Amino acid sequence: MSGKRTFTMIKPDATAANNIGAITKMIEEAGFVIKASKMTRLTPERAGEFYAVHKERPFYKDLCEYMSSGPIVAMVLEKDNAVADFRTLIGATNPADAAEGTIRKLYAKSIEANAVHGSDADETAAEEAKFFFSALELY
Ligand code: UDP
Ligand code: MG
């Protein structure tokens, strides 16, 4: 049974390009309800903690620098089949491979600066939400 929540970040390239509103509108129009939202900034250390699963990958250090290069918007989203449906809405990691009409196809700059994060499973979605929001905010 698939869960009802996922976690996303609007990444620094998209906040810098003034695309917070356009991306949020696509998310809402796709049927996701915003349950929590916060504009904030990550230090390289905190970005490293968030992406710890990738710490052996060659892109890890650059990714942590990029993710701390400007503000991000963290959001918890609710919808039936949230994790999978949100991955469909955002498209492939590399915007060159992303389907037409997806958020990454429309707004990503590169495989690294790819506009948005989307959780990969229900368990990670819950952990990622807790990384940014208190229990009280995750009603
Ligand atoms: N990333 C990168 N180079 C790569 C693969 C990934 O810079 O070759 C970055 C990109 O910002 C991506 C993030 O690392 O969104 C996490 O990678 P993952 O494979 O989990 O992709 P996602 O789940 O975000 O599609
Ligand atoms: Mg991932």
Short mmCIF file of N, CA and C and ligand atoms in Angstrom, two decimals, residues 51 53-54 87 93 104 117-120 128, ligand 2:
data_model
loop_
_atom_site.label_atom_id
_atom_site.label_comp_id
_atom_site.label_asym_id
_atom_site.label_seq_id
_atom_site.Cartn_x
_atom_site.Cartn_y
_atom_site.Cartn_z
N TYR A 51 22.12 14.32 2.14
CA TYR A 51 22.49 13.46 1.02
C TYR A 51 23.52 12.40 1.40
N VAL A 53 23.46 9.34 1.89
CA VAL A 53 23.37 8.11 1.10
C VAL A 53 24.29 8.16 -0.13
N HIS A 54 24.60 9.37 -0.59
CA HIS A 54 25.43 9.55 -1.79
C HIS A 54 26.89 9.86 -1.46
N ARG A 87 7.51 11.70 -8.36
CA ARG A 87 8.66 11.39 -9.23
C ARG A 87 8.24 11.54 -10.70
N THR A 93 16.29 12.57 -13.26
CA THR A 93 17.34 13.34 -12.58
C THR A 93 18.04 14.30 -13.54
N ARG A 104 11.41 19.18 -14.06
CA ARG A 104 12.84 19.26 -14.40
C ARG A 104 13.05 19.61 -15.87
N HIS A 117 13.92 18.41 -5.59
CA HIS A 117 14.15 17.10 -5.00
C HIS A 117 12.82 16.38 -4.91
N GLY A 118 12.84 15.06 -5.00
CA GLY A 118 11.67 14.24 -4.70
C GLY A 118 12.11 12.97 -3.99
N SER A 119 11.42 12.62 -2.91
CA SER A 119 11.78 11.42 -2.14
C SER A 119 11.66 10.18 -3.02
N ASP A 120 12.45 9.14 -2.68
CA ASP A 120 12.44 7.93 -3.50
C ASP A 120 11.63 6.78 -2.90
N GLU A 128 13.01 12.48 5.60
CA GLU A 128 13.36 13.79 5.04
C GLU A 128 12.44 14.89 5.60
MG MG B 2 17.24 10.53 -4.93
#
